[in-house]
Amino acid sequence: MDQLEIPILDLKPQYEQLKETIQAAILRVVESGQFIMGPDVKQFEQEVAQYLGVNHAIGVNSGTDALFISMRSLGVGPGDEVITTPFTFFATAEAISHVGAKPIFVDIDEHTFNINPDLIEERITERTKAILPVHLYGRPAEMDKIMLLAQKYDLKVVEDCAQSFGARYFSAQGNNNLSNAYAGKQTGTIGDVGAYSFFPSKNLGAYGDGGLIATDDDVVAETARMLRVHGAKKKYYNETVGYNSRLDTIQAAILRAKLPHIDTWNNARRKVAQHYNQLFSDVTGIIPPECIEGHVFHQYTLTIKDKRDAVAQHLRQQGIGSMVYYPVPQDKLPIYQGQYPPNPVSDRIANQVLSLPIWPELTFDKQRRVSQTLLCAFE
Ligand SMILES: *Cc1c(COP(=O)(O)O)cnc(C)c1O
């Protein structure tokens, strides 16, 4: 186990805060004996649908499953192309490959770390079926431009919200005064489908795997519900080859205990990010992330122009955790390598990003320690 003085993530304070509620929730399921699709699953789905402002929320086994079940439900399959970002976790591209489609990687914007919407149109072909933006680090992708393209070319949009639960979209700059139809909407409720993860380290984390599909589309919802239970609407009357991808009832009960607190926790993350930004405001060679409205800071990620790895090593020697999300852009992974034109921005950014410790209860004192240690390494 890591014995770092300040790890990159500490889940204990949140557990301490809700210990009794969470233990009671777990016990409630154990004592009911209803472990598979128990009442807590349906109740969580109703509560989370209301929170997000969507008609349908469908609990599944993981964020990865949420992504590929979403795509299958939208009819994405062999021969189709899906436009996405190379700068993400493998599950995003993997889900596209899983349904038999081909990921098309469009380069990112160096300030937002998200797909650059101005580069999408030139990559749309006859085979393009969908766009799959990722709200990386909790920062909403530029949805108004993406939705305009989707409407123009009749494409589906699946939002990867694994890192953005509770984030709201305003505009690319985060300001609220553009005449924008989507202003204030939850990420995952703008495109056709939103796919969320409840992996323990995510902003809304379970105590094991979990995921969710959110949509307003009745047909997509019905298909997704069927696919998660072996392709059967009625038990033992299977209509298609599906999956065993149910949200576990104990996880649903834990998520129900946590959901009412998510806005408080996300606001606390924003405060942590704002404080870091003050500490790093005048350092040459370090670019702090933009703190736009609606961003929920799943990660606090700096761009360090030079010697990023040496800085990370120094932090570790001083007992401070940090991570590189992600060191290899997806188009450079062995399974996809050599099939795509270059994405120079994501290649460069992969060598420059460093994510620092962040969680809602992280104290200012600890943040000061992180920044002082980092600045030492930097000098
Ligand atoms: C975590 C994550 C996923 C996958 O979620 P799991 O629940 O671990 O399957 C997908 N996309 C992104 C961007 C992620 O960060």
XYZ file of N, CA and C and ligand atoms in Angstrom, residues 61-67 87-92 94 134-137 160-163 195-202 208-211 298 326, ligand 1:
123
model
N -23.635 -2.351 -14.847
C -22.544 -2.887 -14.049
C -21.295 -1.993 -13.987
N -21.117 -1.102 -14.958
C -19.917 -0.247 -14.972
C -20.113 0.873 -15.980
N -19.199 1.829 -15.941
C -19.210 2.905 -16.927
C -18.892 2.381 -18.314
N -18.015 1.404 -18.376
C -17.661 0.796 -19.662
C -18.901 0.161 -20.296
N -19.645 -0.612 -19.500
C -20.870 -1.229 -20.010
C -21.883 -0.155 -20.410
N -21.969 0.917 -19.623
C -22.900 2.003 -19.955
C -22.583 2.539 -21.345
N -21.301 2.664 -21.666
C -20.903 3.184 -22.978
C -21.290 2.223 -24.100
N -7.691 11.583 -26.150
C -7.147 11.890 -24.822
C -8.190 11.532 -23.778
N -8.236 10.231 -23.442
C -9.245 9.694 -22.539
C -8.776 8.353 -22.018
N -9.572 7.767 -21.138
C -9.309 6.412 -20.665
C -9.709 5.426 -21.771
N -9.012 4.306 -21.829
C -9.220 3.324 -22.900
C -10.674 2.893 -23.063
N -11.430 2.851 -21.958
C -12.817 2.363 -22.029
C -13.634 3.104 -23.083
N -13.342 4.380 -23.323
C -14.091 5.156 -24.311
C -13.941 4.542 -25.701
N -12.522 1.627 -26.373
C -12.812 0.192 -26.272
C -14.289 -0.089 -26.533
N -16.035 13.228 -24.472
C -15.747 12.894 -23.072
C -15.625 14.203 -22.310
N -16.283 14.310 -21.163
C -16.151 15.512 -20.330
C -14.969 15.275 -19.397
N -13.778 15.439 -19.940
C -12.580 14.978 -19.233
C -12.270 15.821 -17.999
N -11.876 15.146 -16.953
C -11.535 15.749 -15.652
C -12.734 16.456 -15.016
N -19.665 10.674 -22.715
C -18.947 9.906 -21.691
C -18.818 10.802 -20.456
N -19.687 10.522 -19.466
C -19.760 11.340 -18.248
C -19.104 10.630 -17.063
N -18.216 9.681 -17.346
C -17.587 8.921 -16.255
C -16.910 9.849 -15.250
N -16.384 10.978 -15.746
C -15.657 11.891 -14.861
C -16.461 13.148 -14.542
N -23.502 8.376 -20.468
C -22.986 7.161 -19.820
C -22.117 7.574 -18.634
N -22.482 7.068 -17.456
C -21.810 7.460 -16.211
C -21.145 6.242 -15.567
N -20.110 6.517 -14.780
C -19.432 5.458 -14.019
C -19.511 5.773 -12.531
N -19.713 4.719 -11.732
C -19.652 4.878 -10.274
C -18.461 4.145 -9.693
N -17.420 3.945 -10.502
C -16.146 3.416 -10.006
C -15.796 4.212 -8.740
N -15.237 3.540 -7.715
C -15.095 4.209 -6.403
C -14.397 5.577 -6.424
N -13.481 5.796 -7.353
C -12.740 7.062 -7.351
C -13.472 8.189 -8.075
N -14.596 7.887 -8.729
C -15.303 8.948 -9.467
C -16.018 9.885 -8.488
N -17.579 -0.415 -5.269
C -17.324 -1.478 -6.226
C -17.666 -0.903 -7.583
N -17.873 -1.746 -8.578
C -18.218 -1.243 -9.906
C -19.690 -0.850 -9.996
N -19.958 0.078 -10.889
C -21.341 0.487 -11.156
C -21.346 1.500 -12.282
N -22.479 1.594 -12.969
C -22.585 2.566 -14.067
C -24.034 2.900 -14.332
N -13.190 16.451 -11.363
C -12.833 15.062 -11.026
C -11.325 14.974 -10.833
N -3.662 11.130 -19.362
C -3.238 9.771 -19.563
C -1.919 9.808 -20.315
C -13.649 5.534 -15.498
C -13.907 5.848 -16.902
C -14.625 4.978 -17.750
C -15.016 3.585 -17.353
O -15.749 3.461 -16.215
P -15.766 2.049 -15.434
O -16.877 2.204 -14.465
O -14.437 1.921 -14.759
O -16.000 0.976 -16.417
C -14.929 5.403 -19.031
N -14.516 6.596 -19.486
C -13.804 7.436 -18.737
C -13.399 8.746 -19.293
C -13.451 7.088 -17.430
O -12.733 7.935 -16.675
